[in-house]
PDB file of C-alpha atoms in Angstrom:
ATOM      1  CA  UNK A   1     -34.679  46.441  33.139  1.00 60.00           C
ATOM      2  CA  UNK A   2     -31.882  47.762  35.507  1.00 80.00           C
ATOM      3  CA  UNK A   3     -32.987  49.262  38.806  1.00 88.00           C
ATOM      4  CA  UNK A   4     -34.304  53.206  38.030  1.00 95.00           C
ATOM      5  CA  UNK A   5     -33.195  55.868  40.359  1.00 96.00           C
ATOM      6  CA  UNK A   6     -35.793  58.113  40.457  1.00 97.00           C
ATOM      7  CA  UNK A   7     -36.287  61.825  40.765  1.00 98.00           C
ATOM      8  CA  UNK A   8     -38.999  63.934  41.446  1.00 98.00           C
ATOM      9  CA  UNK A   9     -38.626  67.871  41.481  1.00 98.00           C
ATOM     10  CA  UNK A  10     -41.839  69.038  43.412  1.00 98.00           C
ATOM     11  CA  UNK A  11     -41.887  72.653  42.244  1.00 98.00           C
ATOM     12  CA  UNK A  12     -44.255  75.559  43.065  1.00 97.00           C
ATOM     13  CA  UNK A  13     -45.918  77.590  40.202  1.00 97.00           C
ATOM     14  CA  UNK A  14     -48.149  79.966  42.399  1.00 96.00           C
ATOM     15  CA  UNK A  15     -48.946  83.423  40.946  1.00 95.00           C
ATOM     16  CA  UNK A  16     -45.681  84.746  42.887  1.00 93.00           C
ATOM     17  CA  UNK A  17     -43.363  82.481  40.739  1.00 96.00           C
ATOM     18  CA  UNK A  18     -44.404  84.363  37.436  1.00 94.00           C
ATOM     19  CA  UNK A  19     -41.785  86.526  35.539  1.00 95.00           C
ATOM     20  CA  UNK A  20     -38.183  86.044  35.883  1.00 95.00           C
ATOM     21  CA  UNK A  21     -38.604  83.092  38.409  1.00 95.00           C
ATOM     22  CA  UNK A  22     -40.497  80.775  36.176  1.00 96.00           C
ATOM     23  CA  UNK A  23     -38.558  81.327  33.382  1.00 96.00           C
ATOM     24  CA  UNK A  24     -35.158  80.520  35.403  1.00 96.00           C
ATOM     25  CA  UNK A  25     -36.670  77.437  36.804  1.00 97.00           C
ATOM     26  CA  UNK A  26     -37.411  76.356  32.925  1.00 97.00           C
ATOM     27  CA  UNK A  27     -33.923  77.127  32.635  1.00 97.00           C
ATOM     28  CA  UNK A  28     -32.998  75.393  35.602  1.00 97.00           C
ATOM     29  CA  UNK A  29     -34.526  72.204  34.731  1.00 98.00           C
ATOM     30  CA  UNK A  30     -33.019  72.393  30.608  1.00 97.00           C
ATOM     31  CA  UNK A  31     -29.563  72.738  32.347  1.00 97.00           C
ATOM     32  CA  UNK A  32     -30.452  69.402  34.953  1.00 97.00           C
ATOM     33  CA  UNK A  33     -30.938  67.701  32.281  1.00 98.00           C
ATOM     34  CA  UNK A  34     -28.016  68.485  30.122  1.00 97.00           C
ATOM     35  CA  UNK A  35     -25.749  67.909  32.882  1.00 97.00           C
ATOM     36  CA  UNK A  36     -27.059  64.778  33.548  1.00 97.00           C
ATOM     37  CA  UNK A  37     -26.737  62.915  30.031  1.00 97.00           C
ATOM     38  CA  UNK A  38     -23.124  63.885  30.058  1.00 97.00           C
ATOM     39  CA  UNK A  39     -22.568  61.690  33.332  1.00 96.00           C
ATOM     40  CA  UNK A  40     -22.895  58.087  32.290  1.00 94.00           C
ATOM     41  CA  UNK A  41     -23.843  56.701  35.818  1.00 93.00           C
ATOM     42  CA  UNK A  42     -26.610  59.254  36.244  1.00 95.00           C
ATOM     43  CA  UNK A  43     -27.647  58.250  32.253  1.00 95.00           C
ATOM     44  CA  UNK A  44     -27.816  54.923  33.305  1.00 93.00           C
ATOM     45  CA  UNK A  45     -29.636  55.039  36.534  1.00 94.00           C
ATOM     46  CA  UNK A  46     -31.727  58.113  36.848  1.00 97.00           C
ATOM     47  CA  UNK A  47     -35.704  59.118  35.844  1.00 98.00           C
ATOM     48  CA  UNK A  48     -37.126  62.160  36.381  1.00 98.00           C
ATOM     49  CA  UNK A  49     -40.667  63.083  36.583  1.00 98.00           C
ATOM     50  CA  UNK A  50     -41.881  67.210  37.118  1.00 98.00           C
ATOM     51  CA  UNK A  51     -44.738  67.980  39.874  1.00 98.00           C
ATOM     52  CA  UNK A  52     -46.091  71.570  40.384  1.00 98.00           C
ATOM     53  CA  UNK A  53     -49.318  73.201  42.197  1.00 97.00           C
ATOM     54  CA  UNK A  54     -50.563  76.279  42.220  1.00 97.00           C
ATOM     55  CA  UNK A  55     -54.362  76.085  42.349  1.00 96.00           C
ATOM     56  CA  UNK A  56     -54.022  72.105  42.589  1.00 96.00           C
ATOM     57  CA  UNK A  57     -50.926  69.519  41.793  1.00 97.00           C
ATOM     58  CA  UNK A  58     -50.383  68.376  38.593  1.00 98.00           C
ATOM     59  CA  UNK A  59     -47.762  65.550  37.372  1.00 98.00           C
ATOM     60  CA  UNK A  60     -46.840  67.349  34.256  1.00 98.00           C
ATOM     61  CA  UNK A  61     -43.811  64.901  33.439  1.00 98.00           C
ATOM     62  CA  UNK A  62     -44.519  61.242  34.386  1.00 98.00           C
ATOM     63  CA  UNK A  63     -41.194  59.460  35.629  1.00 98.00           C
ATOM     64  CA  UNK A  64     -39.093  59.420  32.094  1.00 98.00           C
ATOM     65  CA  UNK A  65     -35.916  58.479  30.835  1.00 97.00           C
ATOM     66  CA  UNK A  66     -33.040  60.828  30.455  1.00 97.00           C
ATOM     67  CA  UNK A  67     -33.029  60.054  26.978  1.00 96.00           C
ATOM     68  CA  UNK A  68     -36.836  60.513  26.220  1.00 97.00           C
ATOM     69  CA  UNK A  69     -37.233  63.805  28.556  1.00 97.00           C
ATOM     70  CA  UNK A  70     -38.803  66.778  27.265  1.00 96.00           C
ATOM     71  CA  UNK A  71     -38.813  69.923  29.168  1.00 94.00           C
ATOM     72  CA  UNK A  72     -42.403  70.889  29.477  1.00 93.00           C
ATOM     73  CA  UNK A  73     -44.077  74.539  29.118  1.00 93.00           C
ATOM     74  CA  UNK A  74     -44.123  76.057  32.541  1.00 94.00           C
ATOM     75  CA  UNK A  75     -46.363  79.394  33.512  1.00 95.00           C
ATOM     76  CA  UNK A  76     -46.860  80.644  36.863  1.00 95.00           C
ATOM     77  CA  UNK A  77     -50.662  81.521  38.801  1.00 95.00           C
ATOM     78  CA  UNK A  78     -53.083  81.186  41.146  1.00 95.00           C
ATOM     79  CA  UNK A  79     -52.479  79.919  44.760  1.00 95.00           C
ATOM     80  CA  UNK A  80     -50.136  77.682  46.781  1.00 96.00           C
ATOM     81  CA  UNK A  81     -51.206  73.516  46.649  1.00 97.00           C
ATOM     82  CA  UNK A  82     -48.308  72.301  48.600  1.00 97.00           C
ATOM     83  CA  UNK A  83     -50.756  69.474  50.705  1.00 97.00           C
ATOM     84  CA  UNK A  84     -52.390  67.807  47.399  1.00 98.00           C
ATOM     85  CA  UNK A  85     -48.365  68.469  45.830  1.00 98.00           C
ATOM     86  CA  UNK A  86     -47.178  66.068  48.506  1.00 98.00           C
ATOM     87  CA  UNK A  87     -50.147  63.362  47.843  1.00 98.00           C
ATOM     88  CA  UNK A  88     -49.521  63.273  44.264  1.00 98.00           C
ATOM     89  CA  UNK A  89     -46.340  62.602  44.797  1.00 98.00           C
ATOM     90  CA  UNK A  90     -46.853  59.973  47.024  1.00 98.00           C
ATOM     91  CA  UNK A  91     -49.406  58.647  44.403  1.00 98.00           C
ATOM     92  CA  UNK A  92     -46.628  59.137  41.615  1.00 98.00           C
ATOM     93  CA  UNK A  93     -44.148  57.450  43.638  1.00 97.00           C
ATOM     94  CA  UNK A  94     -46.761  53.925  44.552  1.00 96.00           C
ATOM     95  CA  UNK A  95     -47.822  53.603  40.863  1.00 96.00           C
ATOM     96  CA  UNK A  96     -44.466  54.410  38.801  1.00 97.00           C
ATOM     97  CA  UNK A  97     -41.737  52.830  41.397  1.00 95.00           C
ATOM     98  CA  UNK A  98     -40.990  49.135  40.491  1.00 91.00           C
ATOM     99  CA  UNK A  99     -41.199  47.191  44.185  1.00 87.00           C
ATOM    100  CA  UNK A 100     -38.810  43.949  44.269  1.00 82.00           C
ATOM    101  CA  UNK A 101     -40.368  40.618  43.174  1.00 79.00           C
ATOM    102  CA  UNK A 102     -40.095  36.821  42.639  1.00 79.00           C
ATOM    103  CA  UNK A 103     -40.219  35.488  39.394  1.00 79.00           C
ATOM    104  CA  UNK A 104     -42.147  32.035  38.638  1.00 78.00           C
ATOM    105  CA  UNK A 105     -38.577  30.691  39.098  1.00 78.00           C
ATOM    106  CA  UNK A 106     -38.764  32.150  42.918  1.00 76.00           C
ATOM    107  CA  UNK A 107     -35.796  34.234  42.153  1.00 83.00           C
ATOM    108  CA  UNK A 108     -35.582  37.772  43.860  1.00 81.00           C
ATOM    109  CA  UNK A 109     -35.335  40.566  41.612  1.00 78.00           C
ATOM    110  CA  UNK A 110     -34.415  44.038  43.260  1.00 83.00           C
ATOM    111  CA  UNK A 111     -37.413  46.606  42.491  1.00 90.00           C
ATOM    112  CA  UNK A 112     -36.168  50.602  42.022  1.00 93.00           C
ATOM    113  CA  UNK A 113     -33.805  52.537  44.468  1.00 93.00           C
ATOM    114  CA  UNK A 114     -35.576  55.035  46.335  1.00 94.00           C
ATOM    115  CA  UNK A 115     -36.435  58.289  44.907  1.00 96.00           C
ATOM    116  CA  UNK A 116     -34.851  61.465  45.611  1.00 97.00           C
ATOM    117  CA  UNK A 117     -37.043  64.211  45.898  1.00 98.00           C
ATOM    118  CA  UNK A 118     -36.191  67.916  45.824  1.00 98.00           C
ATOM    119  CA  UNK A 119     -39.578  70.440  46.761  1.00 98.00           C
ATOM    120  CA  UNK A 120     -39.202  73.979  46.408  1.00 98.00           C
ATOM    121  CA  UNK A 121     -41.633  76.764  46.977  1.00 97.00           C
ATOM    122  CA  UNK A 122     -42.059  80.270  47.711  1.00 94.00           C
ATOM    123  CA  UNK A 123     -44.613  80.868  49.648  1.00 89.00           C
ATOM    124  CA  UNK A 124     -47.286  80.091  52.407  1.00 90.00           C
ATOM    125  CA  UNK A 125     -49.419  76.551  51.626  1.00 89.00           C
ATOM    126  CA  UNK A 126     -52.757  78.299  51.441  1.00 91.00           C
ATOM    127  CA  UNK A 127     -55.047  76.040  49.346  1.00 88.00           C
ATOM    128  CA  UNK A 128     -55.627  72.013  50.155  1.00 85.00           C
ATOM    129  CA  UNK A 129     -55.276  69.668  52.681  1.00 93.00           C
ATOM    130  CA  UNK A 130     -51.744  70.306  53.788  1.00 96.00           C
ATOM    131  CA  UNK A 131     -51.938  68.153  57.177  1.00 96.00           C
ATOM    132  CA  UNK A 132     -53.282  65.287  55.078  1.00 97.00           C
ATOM    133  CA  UNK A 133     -50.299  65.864  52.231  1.00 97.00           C
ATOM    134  CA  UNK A 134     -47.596  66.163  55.236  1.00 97.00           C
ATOM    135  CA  UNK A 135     -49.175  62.866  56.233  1.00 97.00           C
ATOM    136  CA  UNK A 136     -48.911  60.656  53.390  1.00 97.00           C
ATOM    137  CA  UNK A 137     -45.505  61.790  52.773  1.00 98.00           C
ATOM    138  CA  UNK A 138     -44.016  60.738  55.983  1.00 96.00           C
ATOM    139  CA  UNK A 139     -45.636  57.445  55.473  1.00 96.00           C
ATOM    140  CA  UNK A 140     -43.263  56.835  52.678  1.00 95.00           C
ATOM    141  CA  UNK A 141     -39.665  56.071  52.627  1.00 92.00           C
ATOM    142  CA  UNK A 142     -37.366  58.283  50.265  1.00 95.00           C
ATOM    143  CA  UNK A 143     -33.611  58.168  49.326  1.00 93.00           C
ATOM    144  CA  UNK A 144     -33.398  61.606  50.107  1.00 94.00           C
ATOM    145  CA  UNK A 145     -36.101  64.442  50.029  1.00 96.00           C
ATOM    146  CA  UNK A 146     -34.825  67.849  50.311  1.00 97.00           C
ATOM    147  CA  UNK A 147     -36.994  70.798  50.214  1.00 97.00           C
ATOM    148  CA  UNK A 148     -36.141  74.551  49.667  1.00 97.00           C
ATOM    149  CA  UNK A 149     -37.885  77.249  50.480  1.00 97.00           C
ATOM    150  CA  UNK A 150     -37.075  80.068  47.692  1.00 95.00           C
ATOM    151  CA  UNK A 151     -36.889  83.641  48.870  1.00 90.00           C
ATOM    152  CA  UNK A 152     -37.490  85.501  52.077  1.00 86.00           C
ATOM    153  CA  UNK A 153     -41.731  84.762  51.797  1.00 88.00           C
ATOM    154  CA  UNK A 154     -41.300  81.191  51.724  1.00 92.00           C
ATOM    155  CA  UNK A 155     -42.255  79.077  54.966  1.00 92.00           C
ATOM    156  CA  UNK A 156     -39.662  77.278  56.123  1.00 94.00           C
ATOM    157  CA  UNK A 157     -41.047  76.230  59.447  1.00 94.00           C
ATOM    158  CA  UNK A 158     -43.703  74.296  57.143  1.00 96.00           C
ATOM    159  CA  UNK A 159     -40.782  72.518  55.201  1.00 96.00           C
ATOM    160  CA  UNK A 160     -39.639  71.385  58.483  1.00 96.00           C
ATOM    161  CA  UNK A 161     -42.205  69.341  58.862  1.00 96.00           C
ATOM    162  CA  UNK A 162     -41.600  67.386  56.034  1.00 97.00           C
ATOM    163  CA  UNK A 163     -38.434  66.897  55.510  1.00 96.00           C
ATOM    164  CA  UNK A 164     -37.179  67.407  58.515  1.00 94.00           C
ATOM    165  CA  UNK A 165     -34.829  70.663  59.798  1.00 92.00           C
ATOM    166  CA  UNK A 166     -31.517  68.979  58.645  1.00 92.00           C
ATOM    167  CA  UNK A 167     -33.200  68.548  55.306  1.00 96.00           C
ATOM    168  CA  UNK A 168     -34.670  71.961  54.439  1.00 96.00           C
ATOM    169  CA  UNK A 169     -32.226  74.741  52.514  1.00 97.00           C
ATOM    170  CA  UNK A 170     -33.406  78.279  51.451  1.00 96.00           C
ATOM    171  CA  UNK A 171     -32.448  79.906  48.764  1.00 95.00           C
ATOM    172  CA  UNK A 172     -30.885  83.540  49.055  1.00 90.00           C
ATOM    173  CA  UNK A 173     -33.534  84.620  46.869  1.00 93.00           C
ATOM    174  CA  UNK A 174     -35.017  84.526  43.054  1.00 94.00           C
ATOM    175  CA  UNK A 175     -33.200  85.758  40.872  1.00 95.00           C
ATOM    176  CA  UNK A 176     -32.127  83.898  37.690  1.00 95.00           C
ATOM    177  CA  UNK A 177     -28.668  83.544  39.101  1.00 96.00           C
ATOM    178  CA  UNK A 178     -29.562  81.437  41.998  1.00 96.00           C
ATOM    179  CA  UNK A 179     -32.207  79.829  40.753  1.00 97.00           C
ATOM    180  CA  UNK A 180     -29.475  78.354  38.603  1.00 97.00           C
ATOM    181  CA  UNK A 181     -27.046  77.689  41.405  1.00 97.00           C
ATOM    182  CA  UNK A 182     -29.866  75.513  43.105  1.00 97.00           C
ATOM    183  CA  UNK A 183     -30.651  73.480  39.742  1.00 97.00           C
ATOM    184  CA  UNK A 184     -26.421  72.907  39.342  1.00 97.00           C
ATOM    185  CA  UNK A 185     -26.929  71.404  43.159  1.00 97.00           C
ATOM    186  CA  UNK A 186     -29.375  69.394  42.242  1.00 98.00           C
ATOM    187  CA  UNK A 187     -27.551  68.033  39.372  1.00 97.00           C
ATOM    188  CA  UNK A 188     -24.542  67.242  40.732  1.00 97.00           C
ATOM    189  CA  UNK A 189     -26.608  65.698  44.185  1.00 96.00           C
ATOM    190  CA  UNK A 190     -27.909  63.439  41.583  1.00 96.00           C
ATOM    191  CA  UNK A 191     -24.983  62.902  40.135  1.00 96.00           C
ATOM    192  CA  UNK A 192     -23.342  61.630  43.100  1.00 94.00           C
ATOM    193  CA  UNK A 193     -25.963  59.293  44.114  1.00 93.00           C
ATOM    194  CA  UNK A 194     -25.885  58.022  40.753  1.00 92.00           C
ATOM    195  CA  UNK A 195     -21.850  56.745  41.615  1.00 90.00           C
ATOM    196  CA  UNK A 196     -22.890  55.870  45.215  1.00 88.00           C
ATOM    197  CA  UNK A 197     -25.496  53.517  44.313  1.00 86.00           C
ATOM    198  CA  UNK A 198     -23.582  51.850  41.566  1.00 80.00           C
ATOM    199  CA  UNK A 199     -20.173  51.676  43.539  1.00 81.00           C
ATOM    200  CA  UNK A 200     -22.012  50.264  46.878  1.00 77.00           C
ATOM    201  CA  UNK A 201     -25.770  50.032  46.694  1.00 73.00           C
ATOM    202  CA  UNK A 202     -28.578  52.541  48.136  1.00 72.00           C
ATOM    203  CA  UNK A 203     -28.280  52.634  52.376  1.00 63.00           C
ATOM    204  CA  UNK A 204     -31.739  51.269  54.213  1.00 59.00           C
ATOM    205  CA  UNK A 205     -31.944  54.777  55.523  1.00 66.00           C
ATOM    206  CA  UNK A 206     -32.904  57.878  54.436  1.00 78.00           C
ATOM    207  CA  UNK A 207     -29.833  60.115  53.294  1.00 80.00           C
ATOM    208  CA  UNK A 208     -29.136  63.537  54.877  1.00 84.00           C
ATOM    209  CA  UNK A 209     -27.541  66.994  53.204  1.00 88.00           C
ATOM    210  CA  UNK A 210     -24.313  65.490  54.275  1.00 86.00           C
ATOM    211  CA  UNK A 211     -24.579  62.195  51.544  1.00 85.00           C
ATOM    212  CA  UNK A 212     -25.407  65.046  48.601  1.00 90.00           C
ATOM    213  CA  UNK A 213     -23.027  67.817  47.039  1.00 90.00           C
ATOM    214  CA  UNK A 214     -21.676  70.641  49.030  1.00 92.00           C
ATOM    215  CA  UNK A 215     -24.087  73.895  49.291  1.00 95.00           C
ATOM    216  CA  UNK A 216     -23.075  76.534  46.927  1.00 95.00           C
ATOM    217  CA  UNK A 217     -23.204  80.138  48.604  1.00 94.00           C
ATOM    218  CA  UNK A 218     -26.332  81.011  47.439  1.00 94.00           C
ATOM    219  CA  UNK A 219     -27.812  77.873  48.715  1.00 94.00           C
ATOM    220  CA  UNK A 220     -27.948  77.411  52.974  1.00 92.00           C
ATOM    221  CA  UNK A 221     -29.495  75.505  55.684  1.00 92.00           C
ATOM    222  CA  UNK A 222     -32.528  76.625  57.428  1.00 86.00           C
TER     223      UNK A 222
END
């Protein structure tokens, strides 16, 4: 099998997503998608797998082909799980992420590139371990983890602290209109790691804003 890029969107689904947000995220994600089987590099290359919490984290799309993905059914309730959000992930990342290996022939074979990961929530982490979460995803090495916090009530000084201050973006606000603006980003982001990786091979280090697609306006740094 040729090395996977994978993708995880980390996405919150808290009581305070319901309504119009939800549904644009649903959007958000059918549009991803679409975009991304019309680029062959990112058809080639890229999985994507779907995390959200609310009450708790749940992996409600395991890492999945392009081809194969399915949009899942999406609602919106309850509280804000980022901490147990981050240690699935983690968990996700150590049991679906091929690691490189020897055959019985001793030959090297190259395992999976390292996933991009894009977290997005709107709120305050108010439910789970976060320090524990924060933790286990620092322990772990990423292509690129980006995380956005949605809206004016979202905690970015939290976000900080795991990605980092060059890594977290908020988002103007909600609406349907920005929510798709972010998704687009995301897209194309993947997109162009898709090319990079093919043309030249993934870097040792972890990527920065500046190695993804430019901001659009409704998208800025913290």
């Amino acid at each position: 099998m040729a090395r996977r890029l994978p993708v995880y969107l980390v996405i919150d689904t808290s009581g305070s997503m319901s309504g119009e947000p939800i549904a644009a995220v649903k959007n958000g994600i059918d549009m991803l998608v679409a975009d991304l089987r019309n680029n062959p590099q990112a058809l080639e290359s890229a999985w994507l797998s779907v995390i959200t919490f609310d009450n708790d984290a749940r992996q409600i799309v395991p890492l999945t082909d392009l081809q194969s993905f399915q949009t899942p059914s999406i609602g919106a309730s309850g509280m804000t799980a980022l901490g147990p959000a981050l240690s699935l992930l983690c968990d996700c990342r150590k049991r679906e992420c091929k690691k490189s290996w020897k055959d019985a022939d001793g030959k090297s074979h190259k395992g999976d590139y390292r996933p991009l990961v894009f977290l997005m929530t709107d709120g305050h982490p108010n439910e789970g371990n976060l320090n524990a979460g924060i933790a286990a995803f620092k322990s772990e090495k990423w292509g690129m983890a980006v995380s956005c916090a949605a809206g004016n009530d979202a905690d970015a000084d939290v976000l900080k602290q795991v990605t980092g201050e060059e890594c977290t973006v908020r988002l103007d606000n909600l609406s349907a209109g920005s929510l798709a603006a972010y998704f687009r980003w995301i897209s194309t982001s993947i997109q162009t790691t898709s090319q990079k990786i093919q043309e030249e091979g993934q870097s040792s280090e972890q990527g920065t804003l500046s190695d993804m697609a430019p901001l659009p306006p409704q998208v800025a740094v913290v």
